[in-house]
Amino acid sequence: MWLVLLELRAPLITLILAYAVSCFGLVLIPGETDTGELYHLSFLQAFYILSYTATTIGFGEIPYAFTDTQRLWMLVVIYSTVIAWLYAIGSVLTVFTDPEFRKLRRHQKTVSRVRSNRSPFWIVCGYGGAGSQLVRFLDTTAMRCVVIDAEKARVDSGRLTSLSYELDVLLGDATDPNMLVDAGVQHPLCQGVAVLTDSDQVNLTVATNAKILAPRVPVFARSASDSNTRNLRSFDTDVVVDVERTAARAIGQLIRRPKAYALYHELVDPDLNRIESLVIPDSGHWIVCASGRFAQLVIDVLRREEIAFVLVNTHQPDPASNIDWVEGLGTEASTLRKARISEASGIIAATTHDGDNLSILLTAKTENSHLVTVARRNRPASEPVFRHGGFSIVLREGRMLAQEMFARIQSPLLHQFLVQLDLMPEALVSGLIERLNRRLPRLDVELDHHVVELTESGAPAVVEMLDGNVAPRVGDLLVDPGIGHESLPAICLLLVRFNGDLVPFPGENLQLSYGDALLMWGEQGIKSRMDWLLGRHDVFLDVLEARSARAV
């Protein structure tokens, strides 16, 4: 409003002067009554006549017919006020249609909405591929977001996105501390800041600003280099995700432990509700068509996992590294033949250009139709082509970054399990999946996971029985509270004791204690059944008594 008044200062002064002079003239000029007596209008009467004249309502000459002198002055009044109003209205329209003013007005509306917000929210800096995915993932858990982005096209896209709420989007530079304040970083309900821009410098600056402005608020940051990762961690950034390292690790996990790879993605991706495991050949080498830092990260992973590979690159690696290398991009069949594609079990197309990656894989499938194909998709705009390309795996770095951060935001317990999953042998993971499949009514059901906390608010019925004669066990939480007390189609992936001790894949006879947290995984929709069991003392007591009777 202050800016509006500044812009309209001249029109308003002109309008006020026109009214003041016109009103003063009407008061000074004498009129005549019906009997010929002179009279003067009061200021109220003069302003009243000006008001209905300027608005063209036209009540006539009151309280008596005007004299010629009054009519001459009224002509001055009419034209002067009309011109003043046209000037004022034109200025108002100019101000309100000015792009910068509209931008500021929308910004202030968003800031006001954020300040009056009564729900927990996250601040997401950068609404690109990763940012938009993270916002959508958080919406599945009823968590709101406030977005900051410097590109108008992305901001407009954010405002039009389909969510369960109206997304608050601020157009501006996230490195500006005032922008973080406007987004609500100091709001008591702010749950954290996720910095997901493509620039390491921007991410570093935003992370430092957030840590200073709101030390209590966790900061999750994206990094694209080892030096930036070390810098971010030096001032205790809560989570730093190097998306290229994440993608390289995923490739190693896919080749050596495909079931662990499938389980990981089912747990971290809200859109994936089934285990989709690939069959990876044990024999044969892999062809790696990549360049730059990502190529080196993939090479390090393949060497650590003892996976045979041939590198296709335009630059020769260090001869001391003893890498099997073929010069080229991989887009030509002759290059792939030199890399012995007919003997290969898979190919990784991971250059920085989507066109080259598509060309490599199409050429490779022509040479060897049995290859496992891994594609790196760089630009979200290329998604339709990669989705319909028929490739075995598509590495969408933005989505992988969103998955990593979402897993940590959604539940610390889930992240703890994923850390354990990285250390588990493939046979153990396979046994875990088979264990769940034995409980499922059929194999094509959709899966989901949730956390159970043994506290007064999370499981009052269980807490009440912890000091009883029949101690509750893990298996008692996996019972359908309905008639017959059949087993629920779920298993427990991880139990975390109140003191922090971890118990991966706890047995069903493991005794429970107060404060335990359990990560449950099974058929989608079992949470409501389990909540009923854990919240009703009489129902849970029936389950314990039934177990005791079977034991006898």
Coordinates of C-alpha atoms in Angstrom, one line a residue:
M1 CA 0.0 0.0 0.0
W2 CA 2.9 2.4 0.7
L3 CA 4.3 1.8 -2.7
V4 CA 0.8 2.4 -4.3
L5 CA 0.6 5.7 -2.4
L6 CA 4.0 6.7 -3.6
E7 CA 3.1 6.0 -7.2
L8 CA -0.3 7.8 -6.9
R9 CA 1.0 10.8 -5.0
A10 CA 0.7 13.2 -8.0
P11 CA -2.8 12.0 -9.1
L12 CA -4.1 12.1 -5.6
I13 CA -2.8 15.6 -5.0
T14 CA -4.3 16.8 -8.3
L15 CA -7.7 15.2 -7.4
I16 CA -7.7 16.7 -3.9
L17 CA -6.8 20.2 -5.2
A18 CA -9.5 20.0 -7.9
Y19 CA -12.1 19.1 -5.3
A20 CA -10.8 21.7 -2.8
V21 CA -10.9 24.6 -5.2
S22 CA -14.2 23.5 -6.7
C23 CA -15.8 23.2 -3.3
F24 CA -14.4 26.5 -2.1
G25 CA -15.7 28.3 -5.2
L26 CA -19.2 27.0 -4.7
V27 CA -19.2 28.2 -1.1
L28 CA -18.0 31.7 -2.0
I29 CA -20.3 32.3 -5.0
P30 CA -23.7 33.5 -3.7
G31 CA -27.0 32.0 -4.9
E32 CA -30.6 33.2 -4.9
T33 CA -33.6 31.7 -3.3
D34 CA -37.0 31.6 -5.0
T35 CA -37.9 34.9 -3.3
G36 CA -34.6 36.6 -4.6
E37 CA -32.7 36.5 -1.3
L38 CA -29.0 35.7 -1.4
Y39 CA -27.6 32.7 0.3
H40 CA -24.3 30.7 0.4
L41 CA -23.9 26.9 0.2
S42 CA -22.3 25.2 3.2
F43 CA -19.2 23.1 2.7
L44 CA -21.3 20.0 3.2
Q45 CA -23.8 21.1 0.5
A46 CA -20.9 22.0 -1.8
F47 CA -19.1 18.7 -1.4
Y48 CA -22.4 16.9 -1.9
I49 CA -23.1 18.6 -5.2
L50 CA -19.5 17.9 -6.3
S51 CA -19.9 14.3 -5.4
Y52 CA -23.0 13.6 -7.5
T53 CA -21.8 15.8 -10.3
A54 CA -18.4 14.1 -10.6
T55 CA -20.0 10.6 -10.5
T56 CA -22.5 11.7 -13.2
I57 CA -25.5 10.9 -11.0
G58 CA -26.9 14.4 -11.5
F59 CA -29.6 15.2 -8.9
G60 CA -30.0 18.7 -10.3
E61 CA -29.4 22.2 -8.9
I62 CA -30.1 22.1 -5.2
P63 CA -31.3 23.5 -2.8
Y64 CA -32.4 26.2 -5.4
A65 CA -31.8 26.8 -9.0
F66 CA -28.3 28.1 -9.7
T67 CA -27.5 31.6 -10.9
D68 CA -25.6 32.1 -14.1
T69 CA -22.4 32.7 -12.0
Q70 CA -22.9 29.4 -10.2
R71 CA -23.5 27.6 -13.5
L72 CA -20.3 29.1 -15.0
W73 CA -18.4 27.8 -12.0
M74 CA -20.0 24.4 -12.3
L75 CA -18.7 24.2 -15.9
V76 CA -15.2 24.7 -14.4
V77 CA -16.0 22.1 -11.7
I78 CA -17.3 19.5 -14.2
Y79 CA -14.3 19.6 -16.6
S80 CA -11.6 20.0 -13.9
T81 CA -12.9 17.0 -11.8
V82 CA -13.4 14.8 -14.9
I83 CA -9.9 15.5 -16.0
A84 CA -8.6 14.9 -12.5
W85 CA -10.5 11.6 -12.2
L86 CA -9.3 10.4 -15.6
Y87 CA -5.7 11.2 -14.6
A88 CA -6.2 9.4 -11.3
I89 CA -7.9 6.3 -12.8
G90 CA -5.3 6.1 -15.5
S91 CA -2.5 6.2 -13.0
V92 CA -4.2 3.5 -10.8
L93 CA -4.5 1.2 -13.8
T94 CA -0.9 1.9 -14.8
V95 CA 0.3 0.9 -11.3
F96 CA -1.8 -2.2 -11.0
T97 CA -0.9 -3.5 -14.4
D98 CA 2.8 -2.9 -13.9
P99 CA 4.6 -6.3 -14.0
E100 CA 6.9 -5.4 -11.1
F101 CA 4.0 -4.2 -8.9
R102 CA 2.0 -7.4 -9.7
K103 CA 5.1 -9.4 -8.8
L104 CA 5.5 -7.6 -5.5
R105 CA 1.8 -7.8 -4.7
R106 CA 1.8 -11.6 -5.3
H107 CA 5.0 -11.9 -3.2
Q108 CA 3.4 -10.0 -0.3
K109 CA 0.2 -12.2 -0.5
T110 CA 2.4 -15.3 -0.4
V111 CA 4.4 -14.0 2.5
S112 CA 1.2 -13.1 4.4
R113 CA -0.2 -16.6 3.8
V114 CA 3.1 -18.2 5.0
R115 CA 3.1 -16.1 8.2
S116 CA -0.5 -17.0 9.0
N117 CA 0.2 -20.7 8.2
R118 CA -0.9 -23.1 11.0
S119 CA 0.5 -26.3 9.5
P120 CA 4.1 -27.7 9.5
F121 CA 6.0 -27.0 6.3
W122 CA 9.3 -27.4 4.5
I123 CA 11.1 -24.7 2.5
V124 CA 12.3 -26.0 -0.9
C125 CA 14.8 -23.9 -2.7
G126 CA 14.8 -24.8 -6.4
Y127 CA 11.7 -26.1 -8.2
G128 CA 13.5 -28.1 -10.9
G129 CA 13.2 -31.9 -11.4
A130 CA 14.3 -32.7 -7.8
G131 CA 12.4 -29.9 -6.1
S132 CA 9.1 -30.6 -7.8
Q133 CA 9.4 -34.3 -7.0
L134 CA 10.2 -33.7 -3.4
V135 CA 7.2 -31.3 -3.1
R136 CA 5.0 -34.0 -4.5
F137 CA 6.4 -36.7 -2.3
L138 CA 5.9 -34.6 0.8
D139 CA 2.3 -34.0 -0.2
T140 CA 1.7 -37.7 0.1
T141 CA 2.4 -37.4 3.8
A142 CA 0.3 -34.2 4.2
M143 CA 3.4 -32.1 4.6
R144 CA 3.1 -28.6 3.0
C145 CA 5.9 -26.8 1.3
V146 CA 7.0 -23.2 0.5
V147 CA 9.1 -23.0 -2.8
I148 CA 11.7 -20.4 -3.7
D149 CA 12.9 -20.2 -7.3
A150 CA 14.5 -17.6 -9.5
E151 CA 13.0 -18.7 -12.8
K152 CA 9.5 -17.4 -13.6
A153 CA 8.6 -20.4 -15.7
R154 CA 9.2 -22.7 -12.8
V155 CA 7.3 -20.5 -10.4
D156 CA 4.3 -20.4 -12.7
S157 CA 4.5 -24.2 -13.0
G158 CA 4.6 -24.5 -9.2
R159 CA 1.5 -22.4 -8.9
L160 CA -0.4 -24.6 -11.4
T161 CA 0.8 -27.9 -9.9
S162 CA -1.9 -30.4 -8.7
L163 CA -1.5 -30.8 -5.0
S164 CA -3.8 -31.3 -2.0
Y165 CA -3.2 -27.6 -1.1
E166 CA -2.3 -24.3 -2.8
L167 CA 1.5 -24.3 -3.1
D168 CA 3.2 -21.1 -1.8
V169 CA 5.8 -20.1 -4.4
L170 CA 8.2 -17.1 -4.1
L171 CA 9.9 -15.8 -7.2
G172 CA 13.4 -14.6 -6.2
D173 CA 17.0 -15.3 -5.4
A174 CA 17.2 -17.9 -2.7
T175 CA 20.7 -16.6 -1.7
D176 CA 19.0 -13.4 -0.4
P177 CA 18.5 -13.9 3.3
N178 CA 15.3 -11.8 3.2
M179 CA 13.9 -14.3 0.8
L180 CA 14.4 -17.1 3.3
V181 CA 12.8 -15.0 6.1
D182 CA 9.8 -14.3 3.8
A183 CA 9.5 -18.0 3.1
G184 CA 9.2 -18.6 6.8
V185 CA 12.6 -20.0 7.9
Q186 CA 12.1 -18.4 11.3
H187 CA 8.5 -19.6 11.5
P188 CA 8.0 -21.9 14.5
L189 CA 6.3 -24.5 12.3
C190 CA 9.2 -24.6 9.7
Q191 CA 10.4 -28.2 9.7
G192 CA 13.5 -27.7 7.5
V193 CA 15.1 -26.3 4.4
A194 CA 15.9 -28.4 1.3
V195 CA 18.3 -26.7 -1.1
L196 CA 18.1 -28.3 -4.5
T197 CA 19.4 -25.9 -7.1
D198 CA 21.9 -26.8 -9.8
S199 CA 24.6 -24.5 -8.5
D200 CA 26.9 -25.6 -5.7
Q201 CA 27.6 -22.0 -4.8
V202 CA 24.0 -21.2 -4.4
N203 CA 23.4 -24.3 -2.3
L204 CA 26.3 -23.5 -0.1
T205 CA 25.2 -19.9 0.4
V206 CA 21.6 -20.8 1.2
A207 CA 22.7 -23.5 3.6
T208 CA 24.9 -21.1 5.5
N209 CA 22.2 -18.4 5.6
A210 CA 19.6 -20.9 6.9
K211 CA 22.0 -22.1 9.6
I212 CA 22.6 -18.6 10.8
L213 CA 19.0 -17.3 10.6
A214 CA 17.4 -20.4 12.2
P215 CA 20.0 -22.7 13.8
R216 CA 17.2 -25.1 15.0
V217 CA 16.0 -25.8 11.5
P218 CA 17.6 -28.8 9.7
V219 CA 19.1 -28.1 6.3
F220 CA 19.3 -30.7 3.5
A221 CA 21.5 -29.7 0.7
R222 CA 22.4 -31.0 -2.8
S223 CA 26.1 -31.2 -3.8
A224 CA 27.8 -31.9 -7.1
S225 CA 31.4 -32.0 -5.9
D226 CA 33.5 -33.5 -3.1
S227 CA 34.9 -30.1 -2.1
N228 CA 31.4 -28.7 -1.8
T229 CA 30.3 -31.7 0.2
R230 CA 33.2 -31.2 2.7
N231 CA 32.4 -27.5 2.9
L232 CA 28.7 -28.1 3.7
R233 CA 29.5 -30.7 6.3
S234 CA 32.1 -28.4 7.9
F235 CA 29.3 -26.3 9.4
D236 CA 27.0 -29.3 10.3
T237 CA 24.6 -29.3 7.4
D238 CA 22.2 -32.0 8.5
V239 CA 22.0 -33.9 5.2
V240 CA 24.2 -33.6 2.1
V241 CA 23.3 -35.6 -0.9
D242 CA 25.7 -36.0 -3.8
V243 CA 23.4 -37.2 -6.5
E244 CA 26.1 -38.5 -8.8
R245 CA 27.5 -40.6 -6.0
T246 CA 24.0 -41.8 -5.3
A247 CA 23.5 -42.8 -8.9
A248 CA 26.9 -44.6 -9.1
R249 CA 26.1 -46.5 -5.9
A250 CA 22.7 -47.5 -7.3
I251 CA 24.5 -49.0 -10.4
G252 CA 26.7 -51.1 -8.3
Q253 CA 23.8 -52.2 -6.1
L254 CA 21.7 -53.0 -9.2
I255 CA 24.4 -55.3 -10.7
R256 CA 25.5 -57.1 -7.6
R257 CA 22.3 -57.0 -5.5
P258 CA 19.3 -56.5 -7.7
K259 CA 16.8 -57.5 -5.0
A260 CA 18.3 -55.0 -2.5
Y261 CA 18.0 -52.4 -5.3
A262 CA 14.4 -53.2 -5.9
L263 CA 13.6 -53.2 -2.1
Y264 CA 15.3 -49.8 -1.7
H265 CA 13.3 -48.1 -4.4
E266 CA 10.0 -49.6 -3.3
L267 CA 10.6 -48.1 0.2
V268 CA 11.8 -44.6 -0.9
D269 CA 9.5 -44.0 -3.9
P270 CA 5.8 -43.3 -3.1
D271 CA 4.9 -44.0 -6.7
L272 CA 6.4 -47.5 -6.6
N273 CA 4.3 -49.9 -4.6
R274 CA 5.7 -53.3 -5.7
I275 CA 9.0 -55.1 -5.8
E276 CA 10.3 -55.0 -9.4
S277 CA 13.5 -56.9 -9.5
L278 CA 15.6 -57.5 -12.6
V279 CA 17.5 -60.6 -13.4
I280 CA 21.1 -59.6 -13.9
P281 CA 23.5 -62.1 -15.6
D282 CA 26.4 -63.3 -13.5
S283 CA 28.8 -63.6 -16.5
G284 CA 29.8 -61.1 -19.0
H285 CA 31.3 -57.6 -18.7
W286 CA 29.6 -54.2 -18.6
I287 CA 30.2 -51.4 -21.1
V288 CA 30.3 -47.9 -19.5
C289 CA 29.7 -45.0 -21.8
A290 CA 30.3 -42.0 -19.6
S291 CA 32.5 -39.0 -19.1
G292 CA 33.7 -36.6 -16.4
R293 CA 33.2 -37.0 -12.7
F294 CA 30.4 -39.5 -13.0
A295 CA 32.5 -41.8 -15.2
Q296 CA 35.1 -41.9 -12.4
L297 CA 32.5 -42.6 -9.7
V298 CA 31.0 -45.5 -11.7
I299 CA 34.5 -46.9 -12.3
D300 CA 35.3 -46.7 -8.6
V301 CA 32.0 -48.6 -7.7
L302 CA 32.5 -51.3 -10.3
R303 CA 36.1 -51.9 -9.2
R304 CA 35.0 -52.0 -5.5
E305 CA 32.3 -54.6 -6.5
E306 CA 34.8 -56.5 -8.7
I307 CA 32.6 -56.1 -11.8
A308 CA 34.4 -56.5 -15.1
F309 CA 33.8 -53.5 -17.4
V310 CA 35.0 -51.7 -20.5
L311 CA 35.1 -47.9 -20.5
V312 CA 34.0 -46.1 -23.7
N313 CA 35.3 -42.5 -23.5
T314 CA 36.8 -39.8 -25.7
H315 CA 39.7 -39.3 -23.3
Q316 CA 42.2 -42.0 -22.4
P317 CA 42.3 -42.7 -18.7
D318 CA 45.6 -42.8 -16.8
P319 CA 47.6 -45.8 -18.1
A320 CA 48.5 -46.7 -14.5
S321 CA 44.8 -47.3 -13.7
N322 CA 44.9 -50.4 -16.0
I323 CA 41.4 -49.7 -17.3
D324 CA 40.1 -51.5 -20.4
W325 CA 39.3 -48.5 -22.6
V326 CA 37.9 -47.9 -26.0
E327 CA 38.1 -44.4 -27.6
G328 CA 34.7 -42.9 -28.7
L329 CA 31.3 -41.9 -27.5
G330 CA 29.5 -45.2 -28.0
T331 CA 27.0 -43.8 -30.4
E332 CA 28.6 -45.8 -33.3
A333 CA 28.3 -49.5 -33.7
S334 CA 32.0 -49.9 -34.6
T335 CA 32.9 -48.4 -31.2
L336 CA 30.6 -50.8 -29.3
R337 CA 32.0 -53.8 -31.3
K338 CA 35.5 -52.8 -30.1
A339 CA 34.1 -53.0 -26.6
R340 CA 33.0 -56.5 -27.3
I341 CA 29.3 -55.8 -27.0
S342 CA 28.3 -59.3 -28.2
E343 CA 29.9 -60.7 -25.0
A344 CA 28.6 -58.0 -22.7
S345 CA 25.8 -58.5 -20.1
G346 CA 24.9 -54.9 -19.9
I347 CA 25.6 -51.3 -21.0
I348 CA 25.5 -48.0 -19.0
A349 CA 24.8 -44.9 -21.1
A350 CA 25.6 -42.1 -18.7
T351 CA 26.9 -39.1 -20.7
T352 CA 25.6 -35.6 -19.9
H353 CA 23.6 -35.4 -23.2
D354 CA 20.3 -37.2 -23.4
G355 CA 20.5 -37.5 -27.2
D356 CA 23.8 -39.3 -27.0
N357 CA 22.5 -41.7 -24.3
L358 CA 19.5 -42.6 -26.4
S359 CA 21.7 -43.1 -29.5
I360 CA 24.1 -45.4 -27.5
L361 CA 21.3 -47.6 -26.2
L362 CA 19.4 -47.9 -29.4
T363 CA 22.7 -48.9 -31.2
A364 CA 23.6 -51.3 -28.4
K365 CA 20.2 -53.0 -28.5
T366 CA 20.6 -53.5 -32.3
E367 CA 23.9 -55.2 -31.7
N368 CA 22.8 -57.3 -28.7
S369 CA 19.1 -57.5 -27.9
H370 CA 19.8 -59.4 -24.6
L371 CA 21.7 -56.5 -23.0
V372 CA 20.6 -55.0 -19.6
T373 CA 20.3 -51.3 -20.5
V374 CA 20.9 -48.6 -18.0
A375 CA 20.1 -45.0 -19.1
R376 CA 21.0 -41.7 -17.5
R377 CA 18.2 -39.1 -18.1
N378 CA 19.5 -35.6 -17.6
R379 CA 16.6 -33.3 -18.5
P380 CA 13.1 -33.8 -17.2
A381 CA 11.8 -32.7 -20.6
S382 CA 13.2 -35.9 -22.1
E383 CA 11.1 -38.1 -19.8
P384 CA 8.5 -39.2 -22.4
V385 CA 11.3 -40.6 -24.7
F386 CA 13.1 -42.5 -21.9
R387 CA 9.8 -43.8 -20.5
H388 CA 8.9 -45.4 -23.8
G389 CA 12.4 -46.5 -24.7
G390 CA 12.1 -49.9 -23.2
F391 CA 15.3 -49.6 -21.2
S392 CA 15.9 -51.8 -18.2
I393 CA 16.7 -49.0 -15.7
V394 CA 16.5 -45.2 -16.1
L395 CA 18.5 -43.2 -13.7
R396 CA 16.6 -40.0 -13.1
E397 CA 19.0 -38.0 -11.0
G398 CA 16.4 -35.4 -9.9
R399 CA 14.0 -38.2 -8.7
M400 CA 16.8 -40.1 -7.0
L401 CA 17.8 -36.9 -5.1
A402 CA 14.2 -36.4 -4.1
Q403 CA 13.9 -40.0 -3.0
E404 CA 17.1 -39.7 -0.8
M405 CA 15.8 -36.6 0.9
F406 CA 12.2 -37.8 1.3
A407 CA 13.4 -41.0 3.0
R408 CA 15.2 -39.0 5.6
I409 CA 12.4 -36.5 6.1
Q410 CA 9.6 -39.1 6.2
S411 CA 11.1 -41.2 8.9
P412 CA 14.5 -41.4 10.5
L413 CA 13.7 -45.1 11.1
L414 CA 13.5 -45.7 7.4
H415 CA 16.8 -44.1 6.8
Q416 CA 18.4 -46.2 9.5
F417 CA 17.0 -49.3 7.7
L418 CA 18.4 -48.2 4.4
V419 CA 21.8 -47.8 5.9
Q420 CA 21.5 -51.4 7.1
L421 CA 20.3 -52.5 3.7
D422 CA 23.5 -51.4 2.1
L423 CA 25.4 -53.8 4.4
M424 CA 23.1 -56.8 3.9
P425 CA 24.0 -59.8 1.7
E426 CA 21.7 -60.4 -1.3
A427 CA 20.6 -63.8 0.1
L428 CA 19.3 -62.1 3.3
V429 CA 17.4 -59.5 1.3
S430 CA 15.9 -62.3 -0.9
G431 CA 14.9 -64.2 2.2
L432 CA 13.2 -61.1 3.6
I433 CA 11.1 -60.6 0.4
E434 CA 10.2 -64.3 0.4
R435 CA 9.1 -64.0 4.1
L436 CA 6.7 -61.2 3.2
N437 CA 5.4 -63.0 0.1
R438 CA 4.4 -66.0 2.3
R439 CA 2.2 -63.7 4.3
L440 CA 0.6 -61.9 1.3
P441 CA -2.7 -63.1 0.0
R442 CA -1.3 -62.8 -3.6
L443 CA 1.9 -61.5 -5.1
D444 CA 0.5 -58.6 -7.1
V445 CA -0.7 -56.6 -4.1
E446 CA 0.6 -53.0 -3.5
L447 CA 3.0 -52.5 -0.7
D448 CA 3.5 -49.8 1.8
H449 CA 5.4 -49.2 5.1
H450 CA 4.8 -47.2 8.3
V451 CA 6.3 -46.8 11.7
V452 CA 4.9 -48.0 15.0
E453 CA 6.0 -46.3 18.2
L454 CA 5.3 -48.0 21.6
T455 CA 4.3 -44.9 23.5
E456 CA 1.1 -43.7 25.1
S457 CA 0.1 -41.8 22.0
G458 CA 1.3 -44.4 19.4
A459 CA 0.2 -47.7 21.0
P460 CA -1.7 -47.2 24.2
A461 CA -3.0 -50.8 24.3
V462 CA 0.5 -52.3 24.0
V463 CA 2.0 -49.9 26.6
E464 CA -0.6 -50.8 29.1
M465 CA 0.3 -54.5 28.7
L466 CA 4.1 -54.1 28.9
D467 CA 4.2 -54.7 32.7
G468 CA 1.6 -57.5 32.6
N469 CA 2.1 -61.2 33.1
V470 CA 2.1 -61.9 29.3
A471 CA 4.7 -59.7 27.8
P472 CA 3.8 -58.5 24.2
R473 CA 6.1 -59.6 21.4
V474 CA 6.7 -58.5 17.9
G475 CA 4.5 -61.2 16.5
D476 CA 1.5 -59.8 18.5
L477 CA 1.6 -56.6 16.5
L478 CA 1.3 -58.6 13.3
V479 CA -2.1 -60.1 14.1
D480 CA -5.4 -59.1 12.4
P481 CA -7.7 -57.7 15.2
G482 CA -10.7 -59.3 13.4
I483 CA -12.4 -62.6 14.0
G484 CA -10.0 -65.5 13.9
H485 CA -6.9 -63.4 14.6
E486 CA -5.2 -64.2 11.3
S487 CA -1.7 -63.0 10.5
L488 CA -1.5 -59.6 8.9
P489 CA 0.2 -59.5 5.5
A490 CA 3.2 -57.6 6.9
I491 CA 6.6 -58.1 8.5
C492 CA 8.8 -55.9 10.7
L493 CA 12.0 -54.7 8.9
L494 CA 13.7 -52.9 11.8
L495 CA 13.2 -52.4 15.6
V496 CA 15.0 -49.5 17.3
R497 CA 15.2 -49.7 21.1
F498 CA 14.7 -46.6 23.3
N499 CA 18.4 -46.6 24.0
G500 CA 19.2 -46.6 20.2
D501 CA 20.1 -50.2 19.7
L502 CA 19.1 -51.6 16.3
V503 CA 17.6 -55.0 15.6
P504 CA 17.2 -55.6 11.9
F505 CA 14.5 -58.2 10.9
P506 CA 13.5 -58.9 14.5
G507 CA 12.0 -62.3 15.1
E508 CA 8.3 -62.5 16.0
N509 CA 9.1 -63.9 19.5
L510 CA 11.3 -60.8 20.4
Q511 CA 9.9 -59.2 23.5
L512 CA 8.9 -55.5 23.2
S513 CA 9.8 -52.7 25.6
Y514 CA 8.5 -49.2 26.1
G515 CA 9.8 -46.6 23.6
D516 CA 10.5 -49.2 20.9
A517 CA 10.0 -48.0 17.3
L518 CA 9.2 -50.6 14.6
L519 CA 9.3 -50.2 10.8
M520 CA 6.5 -52.3 9.4
W521 CA 6.3 -53.3 5.7
G522 CA 3.4 -55.1 4.0
E523 CA 0.2 -54.8 2.1
Q524 CA -1.1 -51.3 1.5
G525 CA -3.9 -50.4 3.9
I526 CA -2.8 -52.5 6.9
K527 CA -2.0 -49.5 9.0
S528 CA -5.6 -48.8 9.9
R529 CA -6.0 -52.5 11.0
M530 CA -2.9 -52.2 13.1
D531 CA -3.9 -48.9 14.6
W532 CA -7.1 -50.5 15.8
L533 CA -5.2 -53.3 17.4
L534 CA -2.7 -51.1 19.1
G535 CA -5.3 -48.5 20.3
R536 CA -7.9 -50.9 21.8
H537 CA -6.9 -52.5 25.1
D538 CA -9.7 -55.1 24.9
V539 CA -8.8 -56.2 21.3
F540 CA -5.1 -56.5 22.1
L541 CA -5.8 -58.4 25.3
D542 CA -7.8 -60.9 23.2
V543 CA -4.8 -61.4 20.9
L544 CA -2.5 -62.0 23.9
E545 CA -4.9 -64.5 25.4
A546 CA -5.3 -66.3 22.1
R547 CA -1.5 -66.6 21.8
S548 CA -1.2 -67.9 25.4
A549 CA -3.9 -70.5 24.7
R550 CA -2.1 -71.7 21.6
A551 CA 1.2 -72.0 23.5
V552 CA -0.5 -74.2 26.1

